[in-house]
Amino acid sequence: MKADFECIVRDNTPWMLTYVRNRISNKDQVEDIVQEVWLKAYRAYDKYTEAGKLKPWLMRICQNTVRSYYSSSERTVLVSLDVERDENDPLYNCLSASLTPEEIYLKDELLREVLSAVNKLPDEQREIVTLRYIWGFPVNETAKITGIPTGSVKSKSHYALKELKKHFGIKERFKGDRIMKCTDIRKYLFMYALGKTSAERSKEIEEHVKECEVCSKALTALKNLVPHINVDDDVEYAHCLVHIPEIDAIYIGIRSRENHEEINKKLKELNGDISQEENMMRSVWGKIAELKCYFDHDGNELPWRIIGEDETHNYAKVDRIERVYENNWQYCMLTSPTGSEKKLFDYVPSEEVPGLFLGDAGETFNVGTPMKTMRYQAVPANAKNIKIRRGNGVIDCDTYKFAYSDRFICDDDKIALEYTFELDN
Ligand SMILES: [Zn+2]
């Protein structure tokens, strides 16, 4: 069902005015441009079919209109510096909640400085920073609005934030950077807990968790959990999955017994480049998760790429690995797909019993050879009466408890992790 066009105009004009006002220097033109946007939107509305994506669609029209305004007039300042007190401006809103006039003045000054720095960035970076960090669009929508591929949006954001940091002479405090830092740091928490990160990376992580409570909690729990993850040497194949819903991270370890001497000989011949070796280090992922990074036994991050997909799965392949071991571990980290609102498996409150939560960490299927599987899911440290339906226990890891199931599965076996627990309000 398409919403009534009049309602759309009423709901979206305020942010549009702010959006345009912050992008052009000639304030007399703002309303004319917005009017032009609505005219274009009205004409195209019949053809607009993407349900739920109205705002990015309007944003795109807005942006194109501003662009054509620039191509037809003298280009001066793109991001205006005189910020108005517009309550529909998300940036102004987040800065001005219950502040004294003095604080508002200081925040406005800060805002001016930030915008002035943003304004000095190259065109695409400025656009991306504005959309992602000022307007709060996720990466995939930013990509859609700008027509820049997702990967480039990420890398350009990264460079832009680096520039901004340099400009302000700030190391850790810039908000956008801090956001990036958490997602970056979380890739490596399990590797750190295993003692497999480089000295440099370890230092970054230690610095970060000093300031970041959520990452710190996850790391403490992982460090306490690691000694419980044991696989005997004679086990041929093992799979372990550690899920921490609060940081949207799944850490996976896979251990296999390798014909390591032969493989290492080949790797040496290839100089580690296995990009042409179709069957080496291939993997399959259910589309409920997005692969973030891959590590070898020693904790080196490995380059990988998606080589194909079907409706439910992505196929990935590692392109380079230096060596393997007889009992060889490889690791990776996954999160919910970018931009998806549905989280990976999680625990959810019961609809019938207040205070009761239902935990579910999905299933692992046997991959053809008998394997030991271990699944762990973090629940709050104050969870009580944890009842595991199938599987076998709970490990208290200080900042979280881990519900787990672990056993051998073979043939068509699969293992699930389902449980319930209670939380006080
Ligand atoms: Zn963090």
CSV table of C-alpha atoms and ligand atoms in Angstrom, one decimal:
chain,number,residue,atom,x,y,z
A,1,MET,CA,0.0,0.0,0.0
A,2,LYS,CA,1.4,3.4,-1.0
A,3,ALA,CA,1.1,6.1,1.6
A,4,ASP,CA,-0.9,9.2,0.7
A,5,PHE,CA,1.4,11.6,-1.0
A,6,GLU,CA,0.3,14.5,1.1
A,7,CYS,CA,1.3,12.8,4.3
A,8,ILE,CA,4.6,12.0,2.7
A,9,VAL,CA,5.2,15.6,1.9
A,10,ARG,CA,4.2,16.7,5.5
A,11,ASP,CA,6.4,14.1,7.1
A,12,ASN,CA,9.5,14.6,5.0
A,13,THR,CA,9.7,18.3,4.3
A,14,PRO,CA,11.3,19.2,7.6
A,15,TRP,CA,14.4,17.0,7.2
A,16,MET,CA,14.6,17.9,3.5
A,17,LEU,CA,14.8,21.6,4.3
A,18,THR,CA,17.6,21.0,6.7
A,19,TYR,CA,19.3,18.7,4.3
A,20,VAL,CA,19.3,21.2,1.5
A,21,ARG,CA,20.0,24.1,3.8
A,22,ASN,CA,23.2,22.4,5.1
A,23,ARG,CA,24.4,21.9,1.5
A,24,ILE,CA,23.9,25.2,-0.2
A,25,SER,CA,25.2,28.6,0.6
A,26,ASN,CA,22.4,30.6,-0.9
A,27,LYS,CA,19.6,30.3,1.7
A,28,ASP,CA,17.1,32.0,-0.5
A,29,GLN,CA,17.2,29.0,-2.8
A,30,VAL,CA,16.4,26.4,-0.2
A,31,GLU,CA,12.7,26.3,-0.5
A,32,ASP,CA,12.8,26.5,-4.3
A,33,ILE,CA,15.0,23.4,-4.3
A,34,VAL,CA,12.8,21.5,-1.9
A,35,GLN,CA,9.8,22.4,-4.0
A,36,GLU,CA,11.6,21.0,-7.1
A,37,VAL,CA,12.4,17.8,-5.2
A,38,TRP,CA,8.7,17.3,-4.4
A,39,LEU,CA,7.7,18.0,-8.0
A,40,LYS,CA,10.2,15.3,-9.2
A,41,ALA,CA,9.0,12.9,-6.5
A,42,TYR,CA,5.4,13.5,-7.4
A,43,ARG,CA,6.0,12.8,-11.1
A,44,ALA,CA,8.0,9.6,-10.3
A,45,TYR,CA,5.8,8.4,-7.4
A,46,ASP,CA,3.7,6.1,-9.6
A,47,LYS,CA,6.8,4.2,-10.6
A,48,TYR,CA,8.2,4.0,-7.1
A,49,THR,CA,7.7,0.5,-5.9
A,50,GLU,CA,10.3,-0.2,-3.2
A,51,ALA,CA,8.2,-0.6,-0.1
A,52,GLY,CA,9.9,0.7,3.1
A,53,LYS,CA,12.7,2.5,1.3
A,54,LEU,CA,10.9,5.8,0.8
A,55,LYS,CA,13.4,7.9,2.7
A,56,PRO,CA,16.5,6.8,0.7
A,57,TRP,CA,14.5,7.3,-2.4
A,58,LEU,CA,13.6,10.8,-1.5
A,59,MET,CA,17.2,11.4,-0.3
A,60,ARG,CA,18.4,10.4,-3.7
A,61,ILE,CA,16.1,12.8,-5.5
A,62,CYS,CA,17.2,15.5,-3.0
A,63,GLN,CA,20.8,14.9,-3.7
A,64,ASN,CA,20.4,14.9,-7.4
A,65,THR,CA,18.5,18.1,-7.3
A,66,VAL,CA,21.2,19.7,-5.1
A,67,ARG,CA,23.8,18.4,-7.5
A,68,SER,CA,22.1,19.8,-10.6
A,69,TYR,CA,21.7,23.1,-8.7
A,70,TYR,CA,25.5,23.2,-8.3
A,71,SER,CA,26.2,22.2,-11.9
A,72,SER,CA,24.0,25.1,-13.0
A,73,SER,CA,25.3,27.8,-10.6
A,74,GLU,CA,28.6,29.1,-9.2
A,75,ARG,CA,30.0,26.5,-6.9
A,76,THR,CA,31.0,27.9,-3.5
A,77,VAL,CA,30.6,26.3,-0.1
A,78,LEU,CA,28.9,22.9,-0.2
A,79,VAL,CA,28.2,22.3,3.5
A,80,SER,CA,26.9,25.4,5.0
A,81,LEU,CA,28.4,26.4,8.3
A,82,ASP,CA,25.7,28.4,9.9
A,83,VAL,CA,23.8,25.7,11.6
A,84,GLU,CA,20.3,26.6,12.5
A,85,ARG,CA,18.4,25.4,15.5
A,86,ASP,CA,16.2,23.1,13.6
A,87,GLU,CA,14.6,20.5,15.8
A,88,ASN,CA,14.2,18.1,12.9
A,89,ASP,CA,18.0,18.0,12.4
A,90,PRO,CA,19.2,14.8,13.9
A,91,LEU,CA,22.6,16.2,14.6
A,92,TYR,CA,21.3,19.2,16.3
A,93,ASN,CA,18.9,17.0,18.2
A,94,CYS,CA,21.5,14.7,19.5
A,95,LEU,CA,23.7,17.6,20.6
A,96,SER,CA,21.1,19.7,22.2
A,97,ALA,CA,19.1,17.4,24.6
A,98,SER,CA,18.6,19.3,27.9
A,99,LEU,CA,21.5,21.6,27.6
A,100,THR,CA,22.1,25.0,29.2
A,101,PRO,CA,22.3,28.0,26.8
A,102,GLU,CA,26.1,28.1,27.5
A,103,GLU,CA,26.4,24.4,26.6
A,104,ILE,CA,24.3,24.9,23.5
A,105,TYR,CA,26.7,27.7,22.5
A,106,LEU,CA,29.7,25.4,23.0
A,107,LYS,CA,28.1,22.5,21.2
A,108,ASP,CA,27.2,24.8,18.3
A,109,GLU,CA,30.8,26.0,18.1
A,110,LEU,CA,31.9,22.3,18.1
A,111,LEU,CA,29.4,21.6,15.4
A,112,ARG,CA,30.6,24.4,13.3
A,113,GLU,CA,34.1,23.2,13.6
A,114,VAL,CA,33.2,19.6,12.7
A,115,LEU,CA,31.2,20.7,9.7
A,116,SER,CA,33.9,23.0,8.6
A,117,ALA,CA,36.3,20.1,8.7
A,118,VAL,CA,33.9,17.8,6.9
A,119,ASN,CA,33.5,20.5,4.3
A,120,LYS,CA,37.2,20.3,3.5
A,121,LEU,CA,37.0,16.6,2.7
A,122,PRO,CA,37.0,15.4,-1.0
A,123,ASP,CA,33.5,15.4,-2.5
A,124,GLU,CA,32.7,11.7,-2.1
A,125,GLN,CA,34.1,11.4,1.4
A,126,ARG,CA,32.2,14.5,2.5
A,127,GLU,CA,29.0,13.0,1.1
A,128,ILE,CA,29.6,9.7,2.8
A,129,VAL,CA,30.5,11.2,6.2
A,130,THR,CA,27.4,13.4,6.1
A,131,LEU,CA,25.1,10.5,5.3
A,132,ARG,CA,26.6,8.0,7.6
A,133,TYR,CA,27.7,9.9,10.7
A,134,ILE,CA,25.4,13.0,10.6
A,135,TRP,CA,22.3,11.5,9.1
A,136,GLY,CA,22.9,8.1,10.5
A,137,PHE,CA,22.3,6.0,7.4
A,138,PRO,CA,23.7,2.5,7.5
A,139,VAL,CA,26.4,1.6,5.0
A,140,ASN,CA,24.1,-0.2,2.5
A,141,GLU,CA,21.7,2.8,2.3
A,142,THR,CA,24.6,5.2,2.0
A,143,ALA,CA,25.8,3.1,-0.9
A,144,LYS,CA,22.4,3.2,-2.5
A,145,ILE,CA,21.9,6.9,-2.1
A,146,THR,CA,25.3,7.8,-3.5
A,147,GLY,CA,25.7,5.1,-6.0
A,148,ILE,CA,29.1,4.2,-4.6
A,149,PRO,CA,29.7,0.5,-3.9
A,150,THR,CA,29.4,-0.7,-0.3
A,151,GLY,CA,33.1,-1.6,-0.1
A,152,SER,CA,34.1,1.9,-1.2
A,153,VAL,CA,31.7,3.5,1.2
A,154,LYS,CA,33.4,1.6,4.0
A,155,SER,CA,37.0,2.5,2.9
A,156,LYS,CA,36.1,6.1,2.1
A,157,SER,CA,34.5,6.5,5.6
A,158,HIS,CA,37.6,5.1,7.0
A,159,TYR,CA,39.9,7.5,5.2
A,160,ALA,CA,37.6,10.4,5.9
A,161,LEU,CA,37.5,9.7,9.6
A,162,LYS,CA,41.2,9.4,9.6
A,163,GLU,CA,41.5,12.8,8.0
A,164,LEU,CA,39.1,14.3,10.5
A,165,LYS,CA,41.0,12.8,13.4
A,166,LYS,CA,44.2,14.3,12.0
A,167,HIS,CA,42.4,17.6,11.7
A,168,PHE,CA,41.3,17.7,15.3
A,169,GLY,CA,44.5,16.1,16.6
A,170,ILE,CA,42.4,13.4,18.3
A,171,LYS,CA,43.4,9.8,18.8
A,172,GLU,CA,40.5,7.9,20.4
A,173,ARG,CA,37.8,10.3,21.2
A,174,PHE,CA,36.0,11.0,17.9
A,175,LYS,CA,32.6,9.5,18.0
A,176,GLY,CA,32.5,8.0,14.6
A,177,ASP,CA,35.9,6.6,15.0
A,178,ARG,CA,34.9,5.0,18.3
A,179,ILE,CA,32.0,3.3,16.5
A,180,MET,CA,34.3,1.9,13.8
A,181,LYS,CA,36.8,0.9,16.5
A,182,CYS,CA,34.3,-1.4,18.2
A,183,THR,CA,33.3,-3.2,15.1
A,184,ASP,CA,37.0,-3.5,14.2
A,185,ILE,CA,38.1,-4.6,17.6
A,186,ARG,CA,35.4,-7.2,17.8
A,187,LYS,CA,36.8,-9.1,14.9
A,188,TYR,CA,39.9,-9.9,17.0
A,189,LEU,CA,38.6,-10.5,20.5
A,190,PHE,CA,38.5,-14.3,20.2
A,191,MET,CA,41.9,-14.4,18.6
A,192,TYR,CA,43.2,-12.2,21.5
A,193,ALA,CA,41.6,-14.5,24.0
A,194,LEU,CA,43.4,-17.4,22.3
A,195,GLY,CA,46.7,-15.6,22.6
A,196,LYS,CA,46.9,-15.4,18.8
A,197,THR,CA,47.1,-11.7,18.0
A,198,SER,CA,50.2,-9.8,17.2
A,199,ALA,CA,51.8,-7.5,19.8
A,200,GLU,CA,50.6,-4.4,17.9
A,201,ARG,CA,47.0,-5.7,17.6
A,202,SER,CA,47.0,-6.8,21.2
A,203,LYS,CA,48.0,-3.3,22.3
A,204,GLU,CA,45.1,-1.8,20.3
A,205,ILE,CA,42.7,-4.2,21.9
A,206,GLU,CA,44.0,-3.5,25.4
A,207,GLU,CA,43.8,0.2,24.9
A,208,HIS,CA,40.2,-0.1,23.5
A,209,VAL,CA,38.8,-2.3,26.3
A,210,LYS,CA,40.1,0.2,28.9
A,211,GLU,CA,37.6,2.6,27.5
A,212,CYS,CA,34.8,0.4,26.2
A,213,GLU,CA,32.8,-1.5,28.6
A,214,VAL,CA,30.9,-3.7,26.1
A,215,CYS,CA,34.0,-4.9,24.3
A,216,SER,CA,35.7,-5.4,27.7
A,217,LYS,CA,32.9,-7.6,29.0
A,218,ALA,CA,33.0,-9.7,25.9
A,219,LEU,CA,36.8,-10.1,26.1
A,220,THR,CA,36.8,-11.1,29.7
A,221,ALA,CA,34.2,-13.8,29.1
A,222,LEU,CA,36.1,-15.1,26.1
A,223,LYS,CA,39.3,-15.3,28.0
A,224,ASN,CA,37.5,-17.3,30.7
A,225,LEU,CA,35.8,-19.5,28.2
A,226,VAL,CA,38.9,-20.5,26.1
A,227,PRO,CA,40.3,-23.0,28.6
A,228,HIS,CA,37.0,-24.9,28.4
A,229,ILE,CA,37.3,-25.4,24.6
A,230,ASN,CA,39.3,-28.6,24.4
A,231,VAL,CA,39.8,-31.0,21.5
A,232,ASP,CA,41.8,-34.2,21.9
A,233,ASP,CA,44.7,-34.7,19.5
A,234,ASP,CA,43.2,-37.8,17.9
A,235,VAL,CA,39.9,-36.0,17.0
A,236,GLU,CA,39.8,-35.7,13.2
A,237,TYR,CA,37.5,-32.8,12.9
A,238,ALA,CA,36.1,-30.3,15.4
A,239,HIS,CA,33.9,-27.3,15.1
A,240,CYS,CA,33.3,-24.7,17.8
A,241,LEU,CA,31.0,-21.7,17.7
A,242,VAL,CA,30.9,-18.9,20.3
A,243,HIS,CA,28.1,-16.4,20.0
A,244,ILE,CA,27.8,-13.2,22.0
A,245,PRO,CA,24.5,-11.6,21.0
A,246,GLU,CA,25.3,-8.3,22.7
A,247,ILE,CA,28.2,-7.5,20.3
A,248,ASP,CA,26.6,-9.4,17.4
A,249,ALA,CA,29.6,-11.6,17.0
A,250,ILE,CA,30.0,-15.2,16.2
A,251,TYR,CA,33.4,-16.7,16.5
A,252,ILE,CA,34.1,-20.0,14.8
A,253,GLY,CA,37.0,-22.3,15.1
A,254,ILE,CA,37.4,-25.3,12.9
A,255,ARG,CA,40.1,-27.9,13.5
A,256,SER,CA,41.1,-30.6,11.1
A,257,ARG,CA,43.8,-33.1,10.9
A,258,GLU,CA,45.8,-32.1,7.8
A,259,ASN,CA,48.2,-33.9,5.6
A,260,HIS,CA,50.2,-30.9,6.6
A,261,GLU,CA,53.6,-31.8,5.1
A,262,GLU,CA,52.2,-32.3,1.7
A,263,ILE,CA,50.1,-29.2,1.9
A,264,ASN,CA,52.9,-27.0,3.1
A,265,LYS,CA,55.1,-28.3,0.2
A,266,LYS,CA,52.5,-27.1,-2.2
A,267,LEU,CA,52.0,-23.8,-0.4
A,268,LYS,CA,55.7,-23.2,-0.6
A,269,GLU,CA,55.6,-23.8,-4.4
A,270,LEU,CA,52.7,-21.5,-4.8
A,271,ASN,CA,54.3,-18.9,-2.5
A,272,GLY,CA,51.1,-19.0,-0.4
A,273,ASP,CA,49.0,-17.8,-3.3
A,274,ILE,CA,46.1,-20.3,-3.5
A,275,SER,CA,43.7,-18.0,-5.4
A,276,GLN,CA,43.8,-20.4,-8.4
A,277,GLU,CA,43.3,-23.5,-6.3
A,278,GLU,CA,39.6,-23.8,-6.4
A,279,ASN,CA,39.2,-26.4,-3.7
A,280,MET,CA,41.6,-25.1,-1.1
A,281,MET,CA,40.1,-23.2,1.8
A,282,ARG,CA,36.6,-22.9,0.4
A,283,SER,CA,33.7,-22.4,2.8
A,284,VAL,CA,30.0,-22.0,2.8
A,285,TRP,CA,27.9,-19.6,4.9
A,286,GLY,CA,24.2,-19.4,5.6
A,287,LYS,CA,23.0,-16.0,4.5
A,288,ILE,CA,21.8,-15.3,8.0
A,289,ALA,CA,25.4,-14.3,8.8
A,290,GLU,CA,28.0,-12.2,7.1
A,291,LEU,CA,31.6,-13.3,7.1
A,292,LYS,CA,33.9,-10.5,8.5
A,293,CYS,CA,37.3,-12.1,8.7
A,294,TYR,CA,39.3,-15.2,8.5
A,295,PHE,CA,42.4,-16.3,10.4
A,296,ASP,CA,44.9,-19.1,10.1
A,297,HIS,CA,46.2,-21.3,12.9
A,298,ASP,CA,48.7,-18.7,14.0
A,299,GLY,CA,46.1,-15.9,14.0
A,300,ASN,CA,47.2,-14.2,10.8
A,301,GLU,CA,44.3,-12.5,9.1
A,302,LEU,CA,43.8,-14.1,5.7
A,303,PRO,CA,42.5,-12.4,2.5
A,304,TRP,CA,39.3,-14.0,1.2
A,305,ARG,CA,36.5,-13.2,-1.1
A,306,ILE,CA,32.9,-14.3,-1.9
A,307,ILE,CA,33.1,-16.6,-5.0
A,308,GLY,CA,29.4,-17.3,-5.4
A,309,GLU,CA,26.0,-17.6,-3.8
A,310,ASP,CA,22.7,-19.3,-4.0
A,311,GLU,CA,19.4,-18.4,-2.4
A,312,THR,CA,20.4,-19.4,1.1
A,313,HIS,CA,24.2,-19.5,1.1
A,314,ASN,CA,27.3,-17.6,0.3
A,315,TYR,CA,30.5,-19.3,-0.9
A,316,ALA,CA,33.8,-17.8,0.2
A,317,LYS,CA,37.3,-18.7,-0.6
A,318,VAL,CA,40.6,-17.7,1.1
A,319,ASP,CA,43.2,-16.5,-1.5
A,320,ARG,CA,46.4,-16.8,0.5
A,321,ILE,CA,47.7,-18.9,3.4
A,322,GLU,CA,51.3,-19.5,4.4
A,323,ARG,CA,51.2,-22.8,6.2
A,324,VAL,CA,49.1,-25.4,8.0
A,325,TYR,CA,49.7,-27.7,10.9
A,326,GLU,CA,49.0,-31.3,11.7
A,327,ASN,CA,46.2,-30.4,14.0
A,328,ASN,CA,45.2,-27.2,12.2
A,329,TRP,CA,42.8,-24.6,13.4
A,330,GLN,CA,41.3,-21.9,11.3
A,331,TYR,CA,39.1,-19.2,12.6
A,332,CYS,CA,36.6,-16.7,11.4
A,333,MET,CA,34.2,-14.1,12.7
A,334,LEU,CA,30.7,-13.4,11.5
A,335,THR,CA,28.0,-10.9,12.3
A,336,SER,CA,24.5,-10.1,11.1
A,337,PRO,CA,24.4,-9.1,7.5
A,338,THR,CA,25.0,-5.4,7.0
A,339,GLY,CA,21.9,-3.4,7.2
A,340,SER,CA,19.7,-6.3,8.2
A,341,GLU,CA,17.3,-5.7,11.0
A,342,LYS,CA,17.0,-9.4,11.8
A,343,LYS,CA,19.7,-10.4,14.2
A,344,LEU,CA,21.4,-13.7,14.1
A,345,PHE,CA,20.0,-16.3,16.5
A,346,ASP,CA,19.6,-14.8,19.9
A,347,TYR,CA,17.7,-15.2,23.1
A,348,VAL,CA,14.3,-13.6,23.2
A,349,PRO,CA,11.8,-12.9,26.0
A,350,SER,CA,9.0,-15.5,26.3
A,351,GLU,CA,5.6,-14.2,25.3
A,352,GLU,CA,3.8,-16.2,28.0
A,353,VAL,CA,6.0,-16.1,31.0
A,354,PRO,CA,7.3,-12.7,32.2
A,355,GLY,CA,11.0,-12.8,33.1
A,356,LEU,CA,11.6,-16.0,31.1
A,357,PHE,CA,13.9,-16.0,28.1
A,358,LEU,CA,14.3,-18.5,25.4
A,359,GLY,CA,17.8,-19.0,24.1
A,360,ASP,CA,18.6,-20.4,20.7
A,361,ALA,CA,22.0,-20.7,19.0
A,362,GLY,CA,20.9,-22.5,15.9
A,363,GLU,CA,22.3,-25.8,14.8
A,364,THR,CA,25.4,-27.4,13.5
A,365,PHE,CA,25.1,-30.2,10.9
A,366,ASN,CA,27.6,-32.9,10.4
A,367,VAL,CA,29.8,-32.2,7.4
A,368,GLY,CA,30.3,-35.8,6.4
A,369,THR,CA,33.0,-36.8,8.8
A,370,PRO,CA,32.4,-37.5,12.5
A,371,MET,CA,33.2,-34.3,14.4
A,372,LYS,CA,33.2,-32.9,17.8
A,373,THR,CA,31.0,-29.9,18.0
A,374,MET,CA,30.8,-27.2,20.6
A,375,ARG,CA,28.3,-24.4,20.7
A,376,TYR,CA,28.4,-21.6,23.2
A,377,GLN,CA,26.0,-18.7,23.6
A,378,ALA,CA,26.5,-15.8,26.0
A,379,VAL,CA,23.7,-14.9,28.4
A,380,PRO,CA,23.7,-12.1,30.9
A,381,ALA,CA,25.8,-12.8,34.0
A,382,ASN,CA,22.8,-12.5,36.2
A,383,ALA,CA,20.8,-15.1,34.3
A,384,LYS,CA,19.1,-17.6,36.7
A,385,ASN,CA,17.7,-21.1,36.5
A,386,ILE,CA,19.3,-21.8,33.2
A,387,LYS,CA,17.6,-24.9,31.8
A,388,ILE,CA,19.3,-26.6,28.8
A,389,ARG,CA,16.8,-28.6,26.8
A,390,ARG,CA,19.4,-30.5,24.8
A,391,GLY,CA,23.1,-30.5,25.4
A,392,ASN,CA,24.9,-30.2,28.6
A,393,GLY,CA,25.6,-27.2,30.6
A,394,VAL,CA,26.5,-23.7,31.6
A,395,ILE,CA,29.9,-22.2,32.2
A,396,ASP,CA,30.2,-19.1,34.4
A,397,CYS,CA,32.7,-16.8,32.7
A,398,ASP,CA,32.3,-13.8,35.0
A,399,THR,CA,30.9,-11.1,32.7
A,400,TYR,CA,28.6,-13.6,30.9
A,401,LYS,CA,27.5,-17.1,31.4
A,402,PHE,CA,27.8,-19.4,28.4
A,403,ALA,CA,25.1,-22.0,27.8
A,404,TYR,CA,26.6,-24.7,25.8
A,405,SER,CA,26.2,-28.1,24.2
A,406,ASP,CA,29.1,-30.2,23.1
A,407,ARG,CA,29.4,-33.7,21.7
A,408,PHE,CA,30.4,-35.9,18.8
A,409,ILE,CA,28.0,-36.0,15.9
A,410,CYS,CA,28.3,-38.3,12.9
A,411,ASP,CA,26.2,-39.3,9.8
A,412,ASP,CA,23.1,-37.2,9.5
A,413,ASP,CA,23.4,-35.9,13.1
A,414,LYS,CA,23.0,-32.3,14.0
A,415,ILE,CA,23.4,-30.5,17.3
A,416,ALA,CA,21.3,-27.6,18.5
A,417,LEU,CA,21.6,-25.3,21.5
A,418,GLU,CA,18.3,-24.5,23.0
A,419,TYR,CA,17.6,-23.4,26.6
A,420,THR,CA,15.7,-21.1,28.9
A,421,PHE,CA,16.7,-18.8,31.7
A,422,GLU,CA,15.2,-16.2,33.9
A,423,LEU,CA,16.2,-12.6,34.5
A,424,ASP,CA,15.1,-10.2,37.3
A,425,ASN,CA,13.7,-7.0,36.0
B,1,ZN,ZN,34.2,-1.3,22.0
